[in-house]
Short mmCIF file of C-alpha atoms in Angstrom, two decimals:
data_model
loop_
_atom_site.label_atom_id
_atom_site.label_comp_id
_atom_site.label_asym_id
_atom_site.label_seq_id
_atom_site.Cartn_x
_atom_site.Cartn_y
_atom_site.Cartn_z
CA UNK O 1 -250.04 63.40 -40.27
CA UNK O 2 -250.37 60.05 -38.33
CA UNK O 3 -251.44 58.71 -41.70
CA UNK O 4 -248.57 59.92 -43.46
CA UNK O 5 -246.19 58.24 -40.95
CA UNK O 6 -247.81 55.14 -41.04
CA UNK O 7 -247.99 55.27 -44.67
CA UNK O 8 -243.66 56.20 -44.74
CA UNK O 9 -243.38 53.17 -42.18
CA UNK O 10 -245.33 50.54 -44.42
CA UNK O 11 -242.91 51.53 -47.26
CA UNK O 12 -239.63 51.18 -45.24
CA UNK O 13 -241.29 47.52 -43.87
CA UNK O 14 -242.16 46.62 -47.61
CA UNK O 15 -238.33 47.99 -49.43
CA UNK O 16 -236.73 45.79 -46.48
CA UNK O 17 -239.06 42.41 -46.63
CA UNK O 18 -238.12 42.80 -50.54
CA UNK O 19 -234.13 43.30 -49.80
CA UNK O 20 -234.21 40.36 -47.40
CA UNK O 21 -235.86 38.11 -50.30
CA UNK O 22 -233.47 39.35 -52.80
CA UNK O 23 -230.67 38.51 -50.37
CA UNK O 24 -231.30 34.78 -50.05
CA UNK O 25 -233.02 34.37 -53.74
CA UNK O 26 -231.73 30.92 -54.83
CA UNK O 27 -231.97 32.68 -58.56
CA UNK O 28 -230.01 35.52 -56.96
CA UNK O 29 -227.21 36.41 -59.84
CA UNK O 30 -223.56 35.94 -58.99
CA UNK O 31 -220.66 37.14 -60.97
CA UNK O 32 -217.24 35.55 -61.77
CA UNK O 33 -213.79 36.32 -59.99
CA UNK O 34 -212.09 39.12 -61.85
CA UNK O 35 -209.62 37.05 -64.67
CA UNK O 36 -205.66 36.55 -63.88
CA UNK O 37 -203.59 35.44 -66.33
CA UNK O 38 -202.59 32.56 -63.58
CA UNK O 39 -205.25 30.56 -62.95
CA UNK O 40 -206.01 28.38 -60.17
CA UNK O 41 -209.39 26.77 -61.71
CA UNK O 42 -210.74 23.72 -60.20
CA UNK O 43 -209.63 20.60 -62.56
CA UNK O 44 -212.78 19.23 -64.13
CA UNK O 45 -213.42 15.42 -62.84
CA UNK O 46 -212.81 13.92 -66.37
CA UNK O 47 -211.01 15.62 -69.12
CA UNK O 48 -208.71 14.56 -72.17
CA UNK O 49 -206.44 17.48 -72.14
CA UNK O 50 -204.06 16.22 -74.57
CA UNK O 51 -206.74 16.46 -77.72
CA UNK O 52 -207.80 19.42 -78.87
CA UNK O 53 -207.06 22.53 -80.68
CA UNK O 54 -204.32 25.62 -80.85
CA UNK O 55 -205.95 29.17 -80.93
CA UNK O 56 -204.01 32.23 -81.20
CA UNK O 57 -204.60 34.40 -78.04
CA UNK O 58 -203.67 37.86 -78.51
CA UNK O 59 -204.45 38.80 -74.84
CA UNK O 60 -201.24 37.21 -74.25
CA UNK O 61 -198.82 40.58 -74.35
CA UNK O 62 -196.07 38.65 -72.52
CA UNK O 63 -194.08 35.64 -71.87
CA UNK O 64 -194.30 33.68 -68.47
CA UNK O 65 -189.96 34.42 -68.40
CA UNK O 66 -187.26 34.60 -70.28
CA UNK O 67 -183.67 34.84 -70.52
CA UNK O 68 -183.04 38.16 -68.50
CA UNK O 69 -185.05 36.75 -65.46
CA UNK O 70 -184.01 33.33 -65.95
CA UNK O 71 -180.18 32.70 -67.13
CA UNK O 72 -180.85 28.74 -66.81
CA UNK O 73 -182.28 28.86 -71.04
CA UNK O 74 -179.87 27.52 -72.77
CA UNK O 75 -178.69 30.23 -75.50
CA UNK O 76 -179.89 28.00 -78.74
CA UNK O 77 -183.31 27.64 -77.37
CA UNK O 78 -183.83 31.32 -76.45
CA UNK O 79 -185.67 32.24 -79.80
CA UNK O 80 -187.08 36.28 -78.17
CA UNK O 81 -182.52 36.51 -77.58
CA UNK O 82 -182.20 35.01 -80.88
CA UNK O 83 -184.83 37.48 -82.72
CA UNK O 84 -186.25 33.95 -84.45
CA UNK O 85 -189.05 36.22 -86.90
CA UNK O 86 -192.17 34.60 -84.85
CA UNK O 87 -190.56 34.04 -80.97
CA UNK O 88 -193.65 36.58 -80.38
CA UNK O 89 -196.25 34.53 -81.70
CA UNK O 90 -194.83 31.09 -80.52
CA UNK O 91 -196.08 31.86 -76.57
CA UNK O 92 -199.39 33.29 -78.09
CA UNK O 93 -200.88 30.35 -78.93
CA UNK O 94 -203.30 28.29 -75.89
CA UNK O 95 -204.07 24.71 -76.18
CA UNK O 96 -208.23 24.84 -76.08
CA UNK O 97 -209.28 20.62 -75.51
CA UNK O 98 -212.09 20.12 -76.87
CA UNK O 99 -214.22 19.61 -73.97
CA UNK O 100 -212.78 21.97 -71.30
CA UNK O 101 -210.01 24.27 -70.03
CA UNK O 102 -206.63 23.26 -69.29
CA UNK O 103 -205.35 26.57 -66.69
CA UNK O 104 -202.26 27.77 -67.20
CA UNK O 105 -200.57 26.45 -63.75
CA UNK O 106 -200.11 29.33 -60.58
CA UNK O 107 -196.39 29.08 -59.50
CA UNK O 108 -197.12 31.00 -56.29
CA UNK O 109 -199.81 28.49 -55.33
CA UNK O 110 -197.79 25.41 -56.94
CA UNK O 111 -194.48 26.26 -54.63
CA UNK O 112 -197.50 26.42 -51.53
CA UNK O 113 -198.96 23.47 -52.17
CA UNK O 114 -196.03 21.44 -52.93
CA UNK O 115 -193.41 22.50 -49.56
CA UNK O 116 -191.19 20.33 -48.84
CA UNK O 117 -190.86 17.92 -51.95
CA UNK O 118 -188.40 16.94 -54.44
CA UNK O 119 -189.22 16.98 -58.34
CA UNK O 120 -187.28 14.55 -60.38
CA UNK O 121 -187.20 15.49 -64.29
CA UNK O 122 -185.10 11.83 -65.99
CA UNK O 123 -184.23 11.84 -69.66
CA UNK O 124 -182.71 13.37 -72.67
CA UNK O 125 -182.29 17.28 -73.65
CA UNK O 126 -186.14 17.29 -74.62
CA UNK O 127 -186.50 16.20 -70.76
CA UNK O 128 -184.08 19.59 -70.06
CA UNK O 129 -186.23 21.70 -72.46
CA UNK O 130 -189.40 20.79 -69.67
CA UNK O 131 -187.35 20.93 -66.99
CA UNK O 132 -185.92 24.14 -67.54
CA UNK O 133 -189.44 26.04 -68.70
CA UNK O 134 -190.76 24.76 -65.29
CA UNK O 135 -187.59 25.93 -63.35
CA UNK O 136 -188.09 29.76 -64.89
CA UNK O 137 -191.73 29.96 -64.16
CA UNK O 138 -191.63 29.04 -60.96
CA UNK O 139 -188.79 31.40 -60.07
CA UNK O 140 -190.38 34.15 -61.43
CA UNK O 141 -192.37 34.06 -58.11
CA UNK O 142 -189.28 32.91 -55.68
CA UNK O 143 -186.19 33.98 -57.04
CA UNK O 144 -183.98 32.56 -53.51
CA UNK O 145 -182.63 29.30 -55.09
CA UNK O 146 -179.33 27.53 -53.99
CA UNK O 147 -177.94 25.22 -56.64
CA UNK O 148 -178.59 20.95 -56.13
CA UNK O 149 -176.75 18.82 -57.96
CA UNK O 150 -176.91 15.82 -55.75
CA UNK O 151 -177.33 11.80 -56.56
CA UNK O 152 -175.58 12.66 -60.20
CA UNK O 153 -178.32 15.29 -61.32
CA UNK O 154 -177.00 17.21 -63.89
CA UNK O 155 -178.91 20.34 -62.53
CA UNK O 156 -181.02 21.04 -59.78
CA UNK O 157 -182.13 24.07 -57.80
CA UNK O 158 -183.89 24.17 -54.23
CA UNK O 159 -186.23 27.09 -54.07
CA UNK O 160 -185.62 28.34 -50.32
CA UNK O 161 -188.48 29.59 -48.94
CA UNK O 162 -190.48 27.16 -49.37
CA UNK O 163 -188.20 23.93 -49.25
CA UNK O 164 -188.76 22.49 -52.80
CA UNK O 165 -186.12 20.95 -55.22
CA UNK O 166 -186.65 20.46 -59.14
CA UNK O 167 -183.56 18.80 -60.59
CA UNK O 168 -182.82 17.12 -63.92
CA UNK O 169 -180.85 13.84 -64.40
CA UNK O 170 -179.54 13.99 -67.99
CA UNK O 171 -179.70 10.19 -69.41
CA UNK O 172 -180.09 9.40 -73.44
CA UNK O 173 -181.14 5.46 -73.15
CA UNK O 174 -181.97 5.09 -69.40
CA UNK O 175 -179.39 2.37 -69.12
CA UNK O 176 -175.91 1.88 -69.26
CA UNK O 177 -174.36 2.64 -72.54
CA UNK O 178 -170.55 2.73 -74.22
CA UNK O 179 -168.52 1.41 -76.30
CA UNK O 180 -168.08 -2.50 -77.23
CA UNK O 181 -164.93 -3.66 -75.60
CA UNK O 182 -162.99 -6.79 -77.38
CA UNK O 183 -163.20 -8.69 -73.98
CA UNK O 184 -166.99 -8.00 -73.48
CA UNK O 185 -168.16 -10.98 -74.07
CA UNK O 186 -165.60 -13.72 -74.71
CA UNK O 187 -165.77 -14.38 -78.47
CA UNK O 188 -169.60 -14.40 -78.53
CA UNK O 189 -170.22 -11.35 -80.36
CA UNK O 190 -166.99 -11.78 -82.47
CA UNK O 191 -167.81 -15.13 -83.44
CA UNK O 192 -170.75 -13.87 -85.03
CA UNK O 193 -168.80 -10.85 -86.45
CA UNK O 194 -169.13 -7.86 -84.20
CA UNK O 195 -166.29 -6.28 -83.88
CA UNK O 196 -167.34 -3.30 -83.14
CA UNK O 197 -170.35 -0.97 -81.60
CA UNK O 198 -172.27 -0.01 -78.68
CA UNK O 199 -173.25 -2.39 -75.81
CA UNK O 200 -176.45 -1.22 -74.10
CA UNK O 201 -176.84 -2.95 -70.57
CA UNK O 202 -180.53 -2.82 -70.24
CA UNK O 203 -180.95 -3.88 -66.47
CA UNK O 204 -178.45 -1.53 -65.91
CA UNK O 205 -179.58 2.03 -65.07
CA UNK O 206 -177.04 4.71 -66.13
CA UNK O 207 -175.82 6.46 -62.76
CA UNK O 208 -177.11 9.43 -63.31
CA UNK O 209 -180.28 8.83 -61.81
CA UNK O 210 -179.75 5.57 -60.48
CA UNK O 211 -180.55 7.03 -57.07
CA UNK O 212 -183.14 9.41 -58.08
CA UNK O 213 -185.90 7.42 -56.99
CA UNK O 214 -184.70 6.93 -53.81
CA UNK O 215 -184.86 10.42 -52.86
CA UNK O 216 -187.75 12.60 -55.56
CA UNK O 217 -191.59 12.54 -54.19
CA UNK O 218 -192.76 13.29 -58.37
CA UNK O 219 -190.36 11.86 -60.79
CA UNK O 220 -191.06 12.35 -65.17
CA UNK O 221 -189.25 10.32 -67.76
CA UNK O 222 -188.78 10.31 -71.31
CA UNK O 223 -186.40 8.61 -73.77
CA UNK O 224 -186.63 8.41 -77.17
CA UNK O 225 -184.64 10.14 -79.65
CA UNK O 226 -181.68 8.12 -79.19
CA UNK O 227 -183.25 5.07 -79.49
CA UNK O 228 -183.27 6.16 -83.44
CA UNK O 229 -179.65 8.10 -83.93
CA UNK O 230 -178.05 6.67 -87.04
CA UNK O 231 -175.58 9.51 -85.86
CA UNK O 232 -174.85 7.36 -82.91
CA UNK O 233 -176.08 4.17 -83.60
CA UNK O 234 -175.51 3.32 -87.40
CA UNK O 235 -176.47 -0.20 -87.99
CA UNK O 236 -173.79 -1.08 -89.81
CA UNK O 237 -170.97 0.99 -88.94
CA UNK O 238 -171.89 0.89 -85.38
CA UNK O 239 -174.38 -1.64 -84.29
CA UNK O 240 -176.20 -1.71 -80.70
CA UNK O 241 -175.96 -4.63 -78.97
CA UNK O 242 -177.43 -5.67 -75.90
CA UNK O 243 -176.60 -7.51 -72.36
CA UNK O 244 -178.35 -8.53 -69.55
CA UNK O 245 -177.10 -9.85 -66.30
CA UNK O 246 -173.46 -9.04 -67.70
CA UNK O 247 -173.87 -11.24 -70.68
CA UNK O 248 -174.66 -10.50 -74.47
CA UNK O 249 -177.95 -11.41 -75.74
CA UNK O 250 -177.32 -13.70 -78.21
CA UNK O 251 -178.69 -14.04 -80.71
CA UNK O 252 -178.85 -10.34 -81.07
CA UNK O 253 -182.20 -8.76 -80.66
CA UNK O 254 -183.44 -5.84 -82.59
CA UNK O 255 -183.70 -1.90 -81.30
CA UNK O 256 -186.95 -2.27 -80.68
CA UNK O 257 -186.64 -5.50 -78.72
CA UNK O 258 -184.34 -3.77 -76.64
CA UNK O 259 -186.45 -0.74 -76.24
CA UNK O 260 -189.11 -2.80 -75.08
CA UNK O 261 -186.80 -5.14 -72.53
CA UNK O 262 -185.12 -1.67 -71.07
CA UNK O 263 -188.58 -0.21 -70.67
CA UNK O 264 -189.82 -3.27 -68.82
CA UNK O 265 -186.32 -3.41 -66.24
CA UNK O 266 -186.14 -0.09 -65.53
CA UNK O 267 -189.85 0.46 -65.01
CA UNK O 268 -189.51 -2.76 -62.05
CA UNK O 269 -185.87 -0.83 -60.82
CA UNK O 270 -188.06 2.40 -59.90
CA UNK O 271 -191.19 0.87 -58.57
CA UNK O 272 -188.71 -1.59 -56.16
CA UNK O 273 -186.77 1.63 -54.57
CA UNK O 274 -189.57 4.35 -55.14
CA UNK O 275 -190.35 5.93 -52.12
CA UNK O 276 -194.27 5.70 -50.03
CA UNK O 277 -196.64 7.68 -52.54
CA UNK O 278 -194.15 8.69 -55.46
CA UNK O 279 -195.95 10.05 -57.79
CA UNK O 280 -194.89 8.20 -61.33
CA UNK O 281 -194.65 9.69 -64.95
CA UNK O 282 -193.77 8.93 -68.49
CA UNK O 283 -194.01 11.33 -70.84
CA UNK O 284 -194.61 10.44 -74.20
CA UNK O 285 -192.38 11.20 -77.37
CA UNK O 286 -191.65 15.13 -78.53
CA UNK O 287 -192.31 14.97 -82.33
CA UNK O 288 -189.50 16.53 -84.63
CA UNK O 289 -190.83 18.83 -88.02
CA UNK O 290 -187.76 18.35 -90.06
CA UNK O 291 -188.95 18.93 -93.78
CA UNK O 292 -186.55 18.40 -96.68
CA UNK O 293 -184.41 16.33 -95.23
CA UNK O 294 -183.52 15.05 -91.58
CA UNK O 295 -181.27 16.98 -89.52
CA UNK O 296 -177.79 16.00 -91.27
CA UNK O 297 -179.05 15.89 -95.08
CA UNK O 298 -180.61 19.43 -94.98
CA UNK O 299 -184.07 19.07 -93.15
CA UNK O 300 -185.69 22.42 -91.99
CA UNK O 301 -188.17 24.04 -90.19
CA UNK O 302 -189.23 27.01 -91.18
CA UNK O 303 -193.18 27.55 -90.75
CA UNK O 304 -194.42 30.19 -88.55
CA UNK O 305 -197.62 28.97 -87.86
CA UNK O 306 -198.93 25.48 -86.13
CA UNK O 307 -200.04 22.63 -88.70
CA UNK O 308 -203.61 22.18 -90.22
CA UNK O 309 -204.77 18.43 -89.10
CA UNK O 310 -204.42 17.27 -92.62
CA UNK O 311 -200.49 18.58 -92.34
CA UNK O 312 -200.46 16.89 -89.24
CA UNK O 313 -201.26 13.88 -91.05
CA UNK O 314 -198.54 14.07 -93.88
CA UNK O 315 -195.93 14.49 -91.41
CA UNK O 316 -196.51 11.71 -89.03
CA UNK O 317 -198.37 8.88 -91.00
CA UNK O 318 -196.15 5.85 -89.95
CA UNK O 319 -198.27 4.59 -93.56
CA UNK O 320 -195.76 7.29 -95.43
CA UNK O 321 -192.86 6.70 -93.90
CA UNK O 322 -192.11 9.91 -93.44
CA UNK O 323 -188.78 11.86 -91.82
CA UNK O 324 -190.80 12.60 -88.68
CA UNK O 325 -192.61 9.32 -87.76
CA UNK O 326 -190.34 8.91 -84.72
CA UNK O 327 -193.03 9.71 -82.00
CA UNK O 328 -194.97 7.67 -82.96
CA UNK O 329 -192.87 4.71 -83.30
CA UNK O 330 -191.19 5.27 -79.87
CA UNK O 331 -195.09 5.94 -78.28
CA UNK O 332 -196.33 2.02 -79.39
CA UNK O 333 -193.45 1.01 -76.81
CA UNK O 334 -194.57 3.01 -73.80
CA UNK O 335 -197.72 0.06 -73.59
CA UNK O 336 -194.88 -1.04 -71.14
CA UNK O 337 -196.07 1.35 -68.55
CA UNK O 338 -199.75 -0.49 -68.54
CA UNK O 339 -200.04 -1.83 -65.20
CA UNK O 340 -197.74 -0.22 -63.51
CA UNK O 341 -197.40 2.36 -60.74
CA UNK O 342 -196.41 5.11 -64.23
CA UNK O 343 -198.99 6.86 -65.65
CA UNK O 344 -198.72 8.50 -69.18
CA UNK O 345 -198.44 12.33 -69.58
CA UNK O 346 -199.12 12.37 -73.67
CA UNK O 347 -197.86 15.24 -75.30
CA UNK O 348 -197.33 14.20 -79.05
CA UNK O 349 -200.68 14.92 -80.11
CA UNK O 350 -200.66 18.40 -79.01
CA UNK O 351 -197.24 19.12 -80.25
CA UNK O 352 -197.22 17.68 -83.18
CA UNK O 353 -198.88 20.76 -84.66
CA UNK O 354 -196.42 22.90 -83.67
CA UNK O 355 -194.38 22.93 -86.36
CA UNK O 356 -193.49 26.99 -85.84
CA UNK O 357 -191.92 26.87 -82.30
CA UNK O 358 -188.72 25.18 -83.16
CA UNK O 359 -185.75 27.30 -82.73
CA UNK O 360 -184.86 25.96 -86.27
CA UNK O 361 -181.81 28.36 -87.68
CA UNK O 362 -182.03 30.53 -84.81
CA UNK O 363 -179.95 28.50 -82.58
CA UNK O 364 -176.67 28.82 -83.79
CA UNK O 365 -176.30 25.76 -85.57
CA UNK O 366 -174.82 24.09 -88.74
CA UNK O 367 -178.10 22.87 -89.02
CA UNK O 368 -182.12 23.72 -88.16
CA UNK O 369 -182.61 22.11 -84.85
CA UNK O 370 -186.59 21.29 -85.53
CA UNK O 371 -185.92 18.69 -82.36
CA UNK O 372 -185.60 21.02 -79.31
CA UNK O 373 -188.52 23.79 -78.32
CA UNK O 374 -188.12 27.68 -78.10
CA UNK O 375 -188.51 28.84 -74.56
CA UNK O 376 -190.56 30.40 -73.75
CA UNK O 377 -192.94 28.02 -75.84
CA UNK O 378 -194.76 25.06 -76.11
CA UNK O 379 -193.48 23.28 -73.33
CA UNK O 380 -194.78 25.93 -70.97
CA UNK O 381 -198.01 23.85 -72.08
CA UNK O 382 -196.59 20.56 -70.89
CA UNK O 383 -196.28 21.98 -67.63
CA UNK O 384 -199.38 23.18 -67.73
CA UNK O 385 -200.63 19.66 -68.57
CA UNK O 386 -198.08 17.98 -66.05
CA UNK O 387 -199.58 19.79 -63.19
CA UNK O 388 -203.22 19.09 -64.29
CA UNK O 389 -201.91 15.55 -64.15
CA UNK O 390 -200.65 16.32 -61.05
CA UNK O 391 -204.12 17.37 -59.63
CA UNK O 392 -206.05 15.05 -61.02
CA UNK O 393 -203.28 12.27 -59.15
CA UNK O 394 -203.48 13.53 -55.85
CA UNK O 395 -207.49 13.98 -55.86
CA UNK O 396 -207.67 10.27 -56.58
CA UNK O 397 -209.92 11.37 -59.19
CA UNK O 398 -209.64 9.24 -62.86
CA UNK O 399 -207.08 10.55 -65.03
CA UNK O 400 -207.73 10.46 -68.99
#
């Protein structure tokens, strides 16, 4: 019996010795966190985010918001109100990079780790279509905001609990724009045969976010689209003509010239009054997909799926001159930012695909708008880049 005992005993000794070796194993197998659609995954050191691929995720049964939880979409961008035929599909598709993951940004654990900070979106109504995608998803998870329309923002909203404002200040050119008075410039322009047009004041930041640096601790831009509105600014009819220091630029310089000298001004206004450890963005140009036409002579945009690269290709080639080489005109400009304290946050390449999440005749319009985004949609990825950007920023870690 003693034997037996002994014999039960050496078993026990051996089945624990083997536990405690299995326990602290360095080959000892571990197995991933459970999957939520909002991810909070660690930010790989070095990553191009904005070059990849679109793949259609069918995972996805839902959108991160939309109108009935967030009222703030304006009603020609709300393609699922609209019933646009693929408003479904359009949130479906991920952006894959082609050498990691971009996560789809945590709004709980955004509005944590960003208490007590002010978010500054500055630009035109493509600015708005970012602004208000990141506005929804983050109040899907905080719903006690108070309105802020401070410092001539043209929307705003402080999220309560946790002390953080996102606001948009709605500007077309950046600077001070209007109408060419006759006693502008004392003869100058007339003498030469203006009579007529826009004057464009470009060390002259328009007011509505003249103070925003003064007061935002993140702060995006964008302009663009205006910068080539025959609408607006026809050449003839109504020719753009610039000042500086109160005084007409004469001879007249080009819209590109000027792009480039209001780029440079108000690029040195924000660094001068930006406060300690502002974090800096320009985002590069949303590309249009008019085909047909642009959006007065009958363009449209009617493709419900994203571009092949060689599409891609016919639609932007500046070679081709082509209806929708705008973004990448307007992007050789933003070399202005090189040096400075802005960093780029390139979203044309990505976009430019995207050919199927327009609202196009969904929105109410005379006309397709193939200029704007459907929310939810593709700027939801935008954010998802912007707060990547934001990461890598903050970690002091390159940025690509």
């Amino acid at each position: 019996m003693t034997t037996a005992v002994n014999r039960h005993i050496l078993t026990l000794s051996l089945l624990l010795t083997f536990s405690i070796l299995l326990t602290f194993s360095p080959n000892k197998t571990s197995y991933p966190p459970t999957h939520h659609r909002h991810t909070t995954n660690h930010v790989p050191t070095f990553c191009n985010y904005s070059h990849g691929k679109w793949i259609y995720d069918q995972t996805v049964t839902s959108p991160r918001y939309n109108a009935s939880t967030c009222n703030e979409i304006y009603k020609g961008w709300n393609c699922l109100g609209n019933a646009k035929s693929n408003a479904v599909d359009v949130f479906k598709w991920r952006w894959k990079p082609h050498q990691c993951v971009l996560p789809e940004f945590d709004p709980l654990s955004f509005l944590n780790a960003y208490r007590d900070s002010s978010i500054g979106f500055v630009g035109d109504s493509l600015n708005r279509n970012m602004f208000i995608s990141f506005f929804c998803t983050l109040k899907q998870v905080s719903s006690e905001v108070k309105k802020w329309r401070h410092a001539g923002a043209d929307r705003g909203f402080t999220f309560l609990r946790y002390n953080l404002t996102v606001a948009y200040h709605r500007t077309n050119l950046l600077v001070r724009y209007g109408r060419l008075s006759a006693n502008d410039d004392d003869g100058k322009l007339s003498n030469l045969g203006y009579e007529e047009g826009y004057r464009i004041d470009v060390d002259m930041p328009e007011r509505t976010w003249a103070e925003a640096p003064t007061f935002h601790d993140i702060l995006i831009f964008n302009t663009g689209h205006w910068w080539r509105a025959p609408s607006k600014f026809d050449p003839a009819k109504s020719p753009v003509l610039f000042f500086e220091k109160d005084l007409p630029l004469v001879p007249p310089i080009s819209p590109d010239d000027g792009l480039d000298l209001v780029l440079k001004n108000m690029i040195s206004y924000v660094e001068a009054r930006k406060r300690p450890g502002t974090i800096l963005l320009f985002r590069t140009q949303s590309p249009r997909h008019f085909e047909g036409g642009d959006w007065d002579t009958g363009g449209s945009c009617q493709r419900l799926h994203p571009l092949r690269q060689k599409q891609v290709e016919e639609f932007f080639s500046l070679e081709k001159n082509g209806t929708n080489m705008e973004a990448r005109l307007v992007n050789v400009h933003l070399k202005a930012v090189k040096g400075t304290s802005f960093k780029l946050l390139e979203i044309t390449s990505m976009s430019e695909f995207r050919a199927d999440a327009h609202p196009s005749s969904t929105g109410g319009k005379k006309h397709d708008d193939c200029m704007h985004w459907c929310l939810p949609g593709i700027t939801d990825i935008w954010n998802d880049l912007f707060i990547a950007k934001l990461e890598y920023l903050k970690s002091s870690q390159p940025v690509s």
